[in-house]
Coordinates of C-alpha atoms in Angstrom, one line a residue:
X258 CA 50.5 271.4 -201.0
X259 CA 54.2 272.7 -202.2
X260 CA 56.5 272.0 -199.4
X261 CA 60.0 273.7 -198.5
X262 CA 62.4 272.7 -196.3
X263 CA 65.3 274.8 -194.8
X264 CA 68.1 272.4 -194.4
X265 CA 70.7 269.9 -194.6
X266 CA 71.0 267.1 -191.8
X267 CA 69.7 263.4 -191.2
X268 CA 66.9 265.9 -188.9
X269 CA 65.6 267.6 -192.6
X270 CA 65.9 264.2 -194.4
X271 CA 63.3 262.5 -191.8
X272 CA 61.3 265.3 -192.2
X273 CA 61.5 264.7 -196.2
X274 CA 60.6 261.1 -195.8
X275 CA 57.4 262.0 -193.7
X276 CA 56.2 264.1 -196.4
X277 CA 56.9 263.1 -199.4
X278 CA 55.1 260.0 -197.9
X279 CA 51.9 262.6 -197.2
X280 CA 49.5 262.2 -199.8
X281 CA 48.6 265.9 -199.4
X282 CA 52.5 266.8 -200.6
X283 CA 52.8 267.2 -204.5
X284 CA 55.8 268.9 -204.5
X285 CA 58.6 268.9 -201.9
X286 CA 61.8 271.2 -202.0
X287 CA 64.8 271.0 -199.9
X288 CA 67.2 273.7 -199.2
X289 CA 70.3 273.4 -199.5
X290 CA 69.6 269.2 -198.7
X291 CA 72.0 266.9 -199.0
X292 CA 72.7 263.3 -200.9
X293 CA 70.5 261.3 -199.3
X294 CA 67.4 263.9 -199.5
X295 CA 68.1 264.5 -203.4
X296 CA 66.0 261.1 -204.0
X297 CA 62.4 262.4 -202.3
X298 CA 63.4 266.7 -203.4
X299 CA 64.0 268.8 -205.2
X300 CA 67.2 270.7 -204.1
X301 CA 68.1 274.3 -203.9
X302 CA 71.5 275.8 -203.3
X303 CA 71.0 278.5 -200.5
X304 CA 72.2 279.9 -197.7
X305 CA 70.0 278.8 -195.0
X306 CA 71.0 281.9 -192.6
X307 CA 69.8 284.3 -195.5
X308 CA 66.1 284.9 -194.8
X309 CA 65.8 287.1 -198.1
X310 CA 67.0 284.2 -200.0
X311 CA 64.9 281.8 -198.5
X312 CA 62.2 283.9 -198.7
X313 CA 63.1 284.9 -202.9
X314 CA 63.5 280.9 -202.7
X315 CA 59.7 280.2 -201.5
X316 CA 57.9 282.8 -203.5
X317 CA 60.2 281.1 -206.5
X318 CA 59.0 277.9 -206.5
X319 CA 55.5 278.9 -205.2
X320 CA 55.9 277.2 -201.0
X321 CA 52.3 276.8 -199.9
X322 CA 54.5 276.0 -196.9
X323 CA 58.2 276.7 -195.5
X324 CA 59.4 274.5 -192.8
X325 CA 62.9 275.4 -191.3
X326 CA 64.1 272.8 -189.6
X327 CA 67.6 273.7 -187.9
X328 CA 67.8 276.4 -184.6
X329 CA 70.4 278.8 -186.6
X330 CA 68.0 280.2 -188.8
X331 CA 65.3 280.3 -186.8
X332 CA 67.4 282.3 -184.4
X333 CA 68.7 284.0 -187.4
X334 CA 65.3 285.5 -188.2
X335 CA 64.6 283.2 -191.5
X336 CA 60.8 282.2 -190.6
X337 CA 60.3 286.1 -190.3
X338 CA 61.4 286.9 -193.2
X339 CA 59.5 284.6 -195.1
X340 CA 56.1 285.3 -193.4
X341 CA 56.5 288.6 -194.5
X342 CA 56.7 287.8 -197.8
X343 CA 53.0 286.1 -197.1
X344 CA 54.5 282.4 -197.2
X345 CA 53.1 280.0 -194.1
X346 CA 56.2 278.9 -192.5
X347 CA 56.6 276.5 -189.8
X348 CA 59.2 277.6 -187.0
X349 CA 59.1 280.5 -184.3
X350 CA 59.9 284.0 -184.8
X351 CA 63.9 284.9 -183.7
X352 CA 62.3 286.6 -180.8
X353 CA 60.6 283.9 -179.5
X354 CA 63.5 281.1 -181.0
X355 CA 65.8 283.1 -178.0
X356 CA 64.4 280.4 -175.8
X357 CA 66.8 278.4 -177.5
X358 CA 69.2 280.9 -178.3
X359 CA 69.7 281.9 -174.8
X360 CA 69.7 279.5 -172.0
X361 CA 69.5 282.5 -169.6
X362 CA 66.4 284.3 -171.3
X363 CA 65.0 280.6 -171.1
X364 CA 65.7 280.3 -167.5
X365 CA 63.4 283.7 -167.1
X366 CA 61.0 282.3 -169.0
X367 CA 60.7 279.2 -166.7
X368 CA 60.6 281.4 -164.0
X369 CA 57.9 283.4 -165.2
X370 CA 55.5 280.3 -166.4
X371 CA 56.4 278.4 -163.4
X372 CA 58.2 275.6 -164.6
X373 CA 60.4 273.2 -162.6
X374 CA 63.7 273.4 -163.5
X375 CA 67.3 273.3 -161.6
X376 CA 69.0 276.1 -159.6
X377 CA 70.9 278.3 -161.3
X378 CA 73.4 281.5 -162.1
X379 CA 74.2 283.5 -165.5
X380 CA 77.9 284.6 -165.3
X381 CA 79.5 286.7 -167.4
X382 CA 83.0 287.2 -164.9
X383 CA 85.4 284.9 -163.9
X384 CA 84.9 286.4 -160.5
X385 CA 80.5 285.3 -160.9
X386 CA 82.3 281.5 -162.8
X387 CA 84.3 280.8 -159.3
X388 CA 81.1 281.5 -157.3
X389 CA 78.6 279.5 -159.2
X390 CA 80.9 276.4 -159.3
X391 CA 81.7 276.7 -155.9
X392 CA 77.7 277.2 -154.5
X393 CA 77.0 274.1 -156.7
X394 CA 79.5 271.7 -156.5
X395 CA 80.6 268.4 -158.6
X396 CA 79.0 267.7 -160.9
X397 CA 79.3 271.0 -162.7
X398 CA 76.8 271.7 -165.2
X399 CA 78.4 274.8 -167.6
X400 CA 76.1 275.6 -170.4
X401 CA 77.5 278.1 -173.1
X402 CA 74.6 280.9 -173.4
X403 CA 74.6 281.3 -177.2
X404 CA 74.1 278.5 -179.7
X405 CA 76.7 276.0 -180.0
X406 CA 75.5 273.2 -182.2
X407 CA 74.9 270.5 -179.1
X408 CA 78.1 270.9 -177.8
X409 CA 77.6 273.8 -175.5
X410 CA 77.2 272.1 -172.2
X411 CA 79.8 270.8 -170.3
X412 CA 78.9 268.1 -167.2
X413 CA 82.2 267.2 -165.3
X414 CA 83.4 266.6 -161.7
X415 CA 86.8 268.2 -163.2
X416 CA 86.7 271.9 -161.8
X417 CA 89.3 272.8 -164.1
X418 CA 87.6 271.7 -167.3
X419 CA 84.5 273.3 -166.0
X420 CA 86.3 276.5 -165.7
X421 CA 88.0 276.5 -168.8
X422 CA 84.8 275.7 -170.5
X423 CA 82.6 279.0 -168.4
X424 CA 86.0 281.0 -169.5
X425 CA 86.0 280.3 -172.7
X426 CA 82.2 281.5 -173.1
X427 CA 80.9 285.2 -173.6
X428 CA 78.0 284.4 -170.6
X429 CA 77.4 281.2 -169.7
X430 CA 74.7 279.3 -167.4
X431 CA 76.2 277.5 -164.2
X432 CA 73.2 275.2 -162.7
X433 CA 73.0 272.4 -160.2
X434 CA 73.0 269.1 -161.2
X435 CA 69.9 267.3 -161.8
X436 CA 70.2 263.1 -161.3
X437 CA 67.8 260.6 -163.3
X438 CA 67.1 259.8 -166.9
X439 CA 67.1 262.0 -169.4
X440 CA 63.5 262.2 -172.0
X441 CA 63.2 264.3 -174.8
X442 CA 59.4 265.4 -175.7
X443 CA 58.5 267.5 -179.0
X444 CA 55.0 269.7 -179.0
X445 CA 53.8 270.8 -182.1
X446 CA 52.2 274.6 -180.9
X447 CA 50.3 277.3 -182.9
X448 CA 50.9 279.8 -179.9
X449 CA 47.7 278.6 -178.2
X450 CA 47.3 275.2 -178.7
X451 CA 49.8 272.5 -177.6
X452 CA 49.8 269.0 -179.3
X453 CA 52.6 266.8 -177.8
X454 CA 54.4 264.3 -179.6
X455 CA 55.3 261.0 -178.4
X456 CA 58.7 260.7 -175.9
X457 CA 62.0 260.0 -177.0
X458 CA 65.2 259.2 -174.9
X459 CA 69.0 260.4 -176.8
X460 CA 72.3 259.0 -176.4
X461 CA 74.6 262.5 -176.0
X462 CA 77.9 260.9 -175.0
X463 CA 80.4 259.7 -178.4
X464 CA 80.9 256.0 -176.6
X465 CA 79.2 253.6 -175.3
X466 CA 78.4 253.4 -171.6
X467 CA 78.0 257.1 -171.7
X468 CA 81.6 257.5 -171.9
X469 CA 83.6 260.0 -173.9
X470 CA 82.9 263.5 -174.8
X471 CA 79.5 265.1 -175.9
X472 CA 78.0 265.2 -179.3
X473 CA 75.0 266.1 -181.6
X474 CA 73.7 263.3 -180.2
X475 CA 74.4 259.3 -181.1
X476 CA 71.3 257.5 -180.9
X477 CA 67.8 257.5 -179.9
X478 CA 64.5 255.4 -179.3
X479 CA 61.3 255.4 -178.5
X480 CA 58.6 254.4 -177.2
X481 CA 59.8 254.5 -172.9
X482 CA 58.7 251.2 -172.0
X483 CA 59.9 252.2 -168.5
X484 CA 58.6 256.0 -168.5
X485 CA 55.1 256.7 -166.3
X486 CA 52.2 256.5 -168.9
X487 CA 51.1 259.5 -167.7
X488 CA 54.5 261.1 -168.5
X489 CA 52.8 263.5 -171.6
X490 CA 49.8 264.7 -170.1
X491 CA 52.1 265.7 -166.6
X492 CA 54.4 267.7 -169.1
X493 CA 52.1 269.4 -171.2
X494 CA 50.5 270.2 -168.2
X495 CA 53.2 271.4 -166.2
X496 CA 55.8 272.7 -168.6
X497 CA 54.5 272.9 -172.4
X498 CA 51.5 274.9 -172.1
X499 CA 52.6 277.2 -169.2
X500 CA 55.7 278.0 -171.0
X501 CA 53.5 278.7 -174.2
X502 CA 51.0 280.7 -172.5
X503 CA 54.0 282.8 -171.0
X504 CA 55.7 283.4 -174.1
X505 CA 51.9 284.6 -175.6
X506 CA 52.0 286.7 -171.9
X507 CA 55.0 288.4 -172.9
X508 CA 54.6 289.7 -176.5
X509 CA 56.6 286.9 -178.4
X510 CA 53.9 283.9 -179.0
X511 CA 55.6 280.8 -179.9
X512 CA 54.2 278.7 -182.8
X513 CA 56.4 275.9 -184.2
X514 CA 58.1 272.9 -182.6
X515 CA 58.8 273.4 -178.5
X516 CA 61.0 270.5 -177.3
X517 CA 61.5 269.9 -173.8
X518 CA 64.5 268.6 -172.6
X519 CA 63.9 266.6 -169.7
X520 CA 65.7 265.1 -166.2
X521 CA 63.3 262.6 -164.7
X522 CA 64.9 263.5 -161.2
X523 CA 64.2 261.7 -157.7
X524 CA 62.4 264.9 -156.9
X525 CA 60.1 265.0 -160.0
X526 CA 60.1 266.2 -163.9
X527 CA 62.7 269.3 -164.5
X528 CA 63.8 270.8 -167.7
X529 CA 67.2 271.0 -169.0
X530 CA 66.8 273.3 -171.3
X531 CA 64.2 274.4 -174.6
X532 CA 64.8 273.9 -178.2
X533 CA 63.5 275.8 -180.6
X534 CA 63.0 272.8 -183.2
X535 CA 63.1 269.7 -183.8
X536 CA 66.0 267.8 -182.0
X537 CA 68.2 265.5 -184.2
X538 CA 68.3 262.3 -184.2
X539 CA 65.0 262.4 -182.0
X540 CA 63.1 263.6 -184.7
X541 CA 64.3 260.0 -186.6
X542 CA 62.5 258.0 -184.3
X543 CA 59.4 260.5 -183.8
X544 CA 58.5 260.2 -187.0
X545 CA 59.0 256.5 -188.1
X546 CA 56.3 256.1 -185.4
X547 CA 54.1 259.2 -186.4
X548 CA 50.8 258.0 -188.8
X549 CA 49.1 261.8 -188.7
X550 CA 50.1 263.1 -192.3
X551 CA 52.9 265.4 -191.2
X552 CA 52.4 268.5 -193.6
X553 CA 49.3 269.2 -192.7
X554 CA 49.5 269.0 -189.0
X555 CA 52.4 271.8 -189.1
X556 CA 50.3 273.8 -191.6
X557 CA 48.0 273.8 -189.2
X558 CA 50.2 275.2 -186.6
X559 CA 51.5 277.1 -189.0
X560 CA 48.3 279.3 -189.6
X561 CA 47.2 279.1 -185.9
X562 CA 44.4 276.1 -186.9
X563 CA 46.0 273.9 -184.3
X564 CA 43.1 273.3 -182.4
X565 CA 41.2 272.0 -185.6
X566 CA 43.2 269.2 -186.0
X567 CA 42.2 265.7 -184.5
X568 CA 43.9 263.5 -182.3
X569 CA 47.3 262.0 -183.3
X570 CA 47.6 258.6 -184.6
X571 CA 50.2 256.7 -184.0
X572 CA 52.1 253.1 -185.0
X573 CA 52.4 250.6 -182.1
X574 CA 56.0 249.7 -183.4
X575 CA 59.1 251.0 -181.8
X576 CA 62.1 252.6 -183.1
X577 CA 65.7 252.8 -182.6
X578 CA 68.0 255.1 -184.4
X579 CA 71.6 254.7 -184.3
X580 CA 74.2 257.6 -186.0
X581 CA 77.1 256.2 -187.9
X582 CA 79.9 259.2 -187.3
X583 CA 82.8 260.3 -189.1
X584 CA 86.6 259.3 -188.4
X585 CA 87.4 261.8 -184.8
X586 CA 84.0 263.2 -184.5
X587 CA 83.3 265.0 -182.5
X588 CA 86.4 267.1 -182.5
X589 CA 87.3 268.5 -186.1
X590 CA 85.7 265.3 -188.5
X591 CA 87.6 263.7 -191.4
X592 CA 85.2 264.2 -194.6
X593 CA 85.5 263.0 -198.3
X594 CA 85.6 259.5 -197.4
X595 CA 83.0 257.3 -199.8
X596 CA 79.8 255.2 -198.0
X597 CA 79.1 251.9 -199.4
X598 CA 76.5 250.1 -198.7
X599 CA 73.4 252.0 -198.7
X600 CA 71.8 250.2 -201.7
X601 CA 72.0 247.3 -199.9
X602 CA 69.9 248.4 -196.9
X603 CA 67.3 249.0 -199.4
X604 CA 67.4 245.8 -201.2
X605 CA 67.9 243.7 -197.8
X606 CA 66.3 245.7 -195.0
X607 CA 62.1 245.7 -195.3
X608 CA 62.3 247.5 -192.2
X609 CA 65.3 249.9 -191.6
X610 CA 66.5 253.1 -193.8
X611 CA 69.2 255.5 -194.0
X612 CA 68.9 259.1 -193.0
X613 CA 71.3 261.6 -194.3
X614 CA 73.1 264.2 -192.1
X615 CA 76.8 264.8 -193.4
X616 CA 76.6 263.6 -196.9
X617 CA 77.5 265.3 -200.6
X618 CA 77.7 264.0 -203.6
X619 CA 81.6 264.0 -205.4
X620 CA 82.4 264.8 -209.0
X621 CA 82.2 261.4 -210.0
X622 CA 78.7 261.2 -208.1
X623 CA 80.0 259.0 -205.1
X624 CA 78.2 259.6 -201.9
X625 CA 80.9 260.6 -199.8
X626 CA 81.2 261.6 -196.0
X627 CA 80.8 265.4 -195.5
X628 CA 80.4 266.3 -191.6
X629 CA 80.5 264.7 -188.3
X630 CA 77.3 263.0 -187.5
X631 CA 76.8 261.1 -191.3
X632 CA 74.3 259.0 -191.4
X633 CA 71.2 257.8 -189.0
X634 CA 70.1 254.2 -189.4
X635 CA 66.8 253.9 -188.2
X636 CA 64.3 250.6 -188.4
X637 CA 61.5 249.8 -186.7
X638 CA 60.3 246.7 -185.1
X639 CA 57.2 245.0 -182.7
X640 CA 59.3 245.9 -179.8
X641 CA 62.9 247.8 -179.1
X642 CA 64.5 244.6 -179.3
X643 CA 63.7 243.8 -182.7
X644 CA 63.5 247.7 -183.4
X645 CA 67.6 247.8 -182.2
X646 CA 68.3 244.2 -184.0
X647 CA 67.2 245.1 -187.3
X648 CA 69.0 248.8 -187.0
X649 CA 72.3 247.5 -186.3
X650 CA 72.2 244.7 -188.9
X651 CA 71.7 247.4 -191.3
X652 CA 74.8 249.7 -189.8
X653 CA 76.3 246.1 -190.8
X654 CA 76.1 246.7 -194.1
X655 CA 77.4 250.5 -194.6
X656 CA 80.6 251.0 -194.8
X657 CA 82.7 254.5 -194.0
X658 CA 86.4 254.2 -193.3
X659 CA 87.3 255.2 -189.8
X660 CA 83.5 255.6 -189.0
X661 CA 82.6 254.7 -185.2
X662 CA 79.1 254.2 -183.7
X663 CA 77.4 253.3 -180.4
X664 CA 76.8 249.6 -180.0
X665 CA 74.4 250.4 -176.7
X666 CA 71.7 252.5 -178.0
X667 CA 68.0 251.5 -176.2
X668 CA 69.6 248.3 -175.5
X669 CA 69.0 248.7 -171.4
X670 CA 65.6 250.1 -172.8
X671 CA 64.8 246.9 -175.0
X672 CA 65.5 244.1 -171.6
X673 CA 62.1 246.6 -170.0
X674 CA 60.4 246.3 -173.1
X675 CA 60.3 242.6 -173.3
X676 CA 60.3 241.7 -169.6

């Protein structure tokens, strides 16, 4: 199988890694990649928004199979465009990738399939703003409507900031506050069929202790030592399928990557919000656990086969991803500055690699910072605690100047696992 992938962040790079590690892969293509993925693809300059290129791109090279992994695209129309050129392709039409790009067309989805989620208003007037945030209360929840590359929502007892915020939005989506931790759970879907993947738990805030201002996302881990075991099938029963089997319902089937955002709330499971993808760095620690050859499960969802496929298999092992961030991220990030390092994670870490996010290669073929979120260091171990040791001894060993990174990721997490 010839393998594309739409692209350029640590999220694309785990997805190269999985594959090119798929026996079933002879060729893999990235587009447009970046430094880190140029040593398991093939990479493509392209405009990832352009779903003619793309498409030109995948009948080029001869893609048994396009995978586009981040939501703009995908909202763009790209996985359209290239199904109509008779490529397989990985990722939801733009109508049915609205359940990302909208927060208030998701919220009428929920309604429709049922699924538990918190209270909540679309405003589009300062006048509707001061009403929502008064019916709700601290802490105000003030999601932007449109895409906004993770940094959309706003959660703040500060009624000013959540006001500037709703303000400063075309529509936005006020809700109520929902308590409990926070689990993240990808399902691989053909339309029809729903395979979920195993849980993951994020680290949104830029600081440790969940302090400081809201990113991409800074960290992640799984397994949940401390989630219910029968967490998945409770999901998948009550929010995956149903929302599947309402999108079908309406006229805009879904078949590509539904993740679930979840608040594990003192009144049971609700959902945050949809994605439309893969989420990043979830997808880090997904994987490095995933044994199922990866290209041809999505294929397989791909084609509407998802029903065909067996049962996934999966490593006992844990993993813990930590992102290494540029110099002010995640307001406007210094870039150009050189990593060092990363040869000696692979000479010295049997167990722990380096994902590429916001890396290029300079003129004198330096890896150098180019974005916010850089790098995700990801290992895995027996348990979180050795999972989390043997990631953070290789952040040891990178060095960025003016780079910051969480120190706390799955480290409440790893005391559960061991006790």
């Amino acid at each position: 199988m010839k393998v594309l992938v739409i692209g350029g962040g640590a999220r694309e790079h785990a997805l190269c890694r999985s594959l090119s590690l798929d026996p079933d892969v002879t060729s893999l293509h990235c587009a447009p990649g970046n430094a880190g993925i140029a040593e398991a693809a093939e990479l493509h300059p392209v405009d990832a928004l352009d779903g003619a290129a793309v498409a030109d791109l995948a009948v080029s090279i001869g893609a048994d199979l396009v995978i586009v992994g981040p939501e703009a695209p995908l909202v763009a129309g790209v996985a359209d465009a290239v199904r109509a050129r008779g490529v397989d392709c990985f990722g939801p039409s733009a109508e049915a990738a609205q359940l990302e790009g909208s927060k208030a067309f998701a919220k009428e989805v929920m309604a429709g399939a049922g699924v538990p989620t918190a209270r909540s208003y679309v405003c589009s007037t300062a006048e509707q703003i001061d009403v929502a945030l008064d019916a709700f209360g601290a802490p105000y929840v003030v999601k932007d409507d449109g895409l906004a590359a993770g940094k959309g929502v706003v959660v703040t007892d500060d009624l000013a900031e959540a006001r500037a915020h709703a303000l400063a939005c075309d529509r936005v989506v006020i809700e109520e506050f929902l308590d409990g931790p926070e689990v993240s759970l990808f399902a691989v879907t053909d339309g029809v069929t729903v395979v979920p993947l195993q849980p993951a738990q994020d680290f949104k805030r830029a600081l440790d202790a969940d302090e400081g201002p809201n990113t991409g996302g800074m960290g992640a881990y799984s397994p949940l030592p401390w989630a219910d075991p029968k967490l998945v099938d409770e999901v998948e029963r009550t929010v995956l399928q149903p929302t599947v089997d309402e999108l079908r319902r309406r006229g805009t089937p879904f078949a590509g990557l539904l993740y679930a955002g979840l608040a594990m709330t003192s009144r049971g499971v609700r959902v945050i919000e949809f994605n439309a993808r893969f989420g990043d760095p979830e997808t880090q620690v997904v994987l490095a656990r995933l044994r199922t050859p990866l290209a041809g499960l999505l294929r397989a969802a791909a084609t509407g086969r998802l029903s065909e496929v067996e049962p996934l298999r999966w490593t006992d092992d844990a993993a813990v991803t930590v992102v290494i961030a540029s110099h002010n991220y995640p307001d406007t990030p210094r870039t150009g500055d050189e990593i060092t390092g990363l040869a000696d994670v692979v000479e010295q870490d049997e167990h722990a690699y380096v994902l590429h996010a916001g890396t290029k290669l300079d003129d004198e073929g330096r890896v150098v910072s180019a974005g916010g979120r850089v790098l995700s260091v990801t290992a895995t171990g027996a348990d979180l605690a050795e999972a989390r040791e043997r990631a953070y001894r290789a952040v040891a060993r990178v060095r960025l100047d003016g780079s910051h990174h969480r120190t706390d990721i799955a480290a409440e997490a790893a005391k559960t696992d061991r006790s």
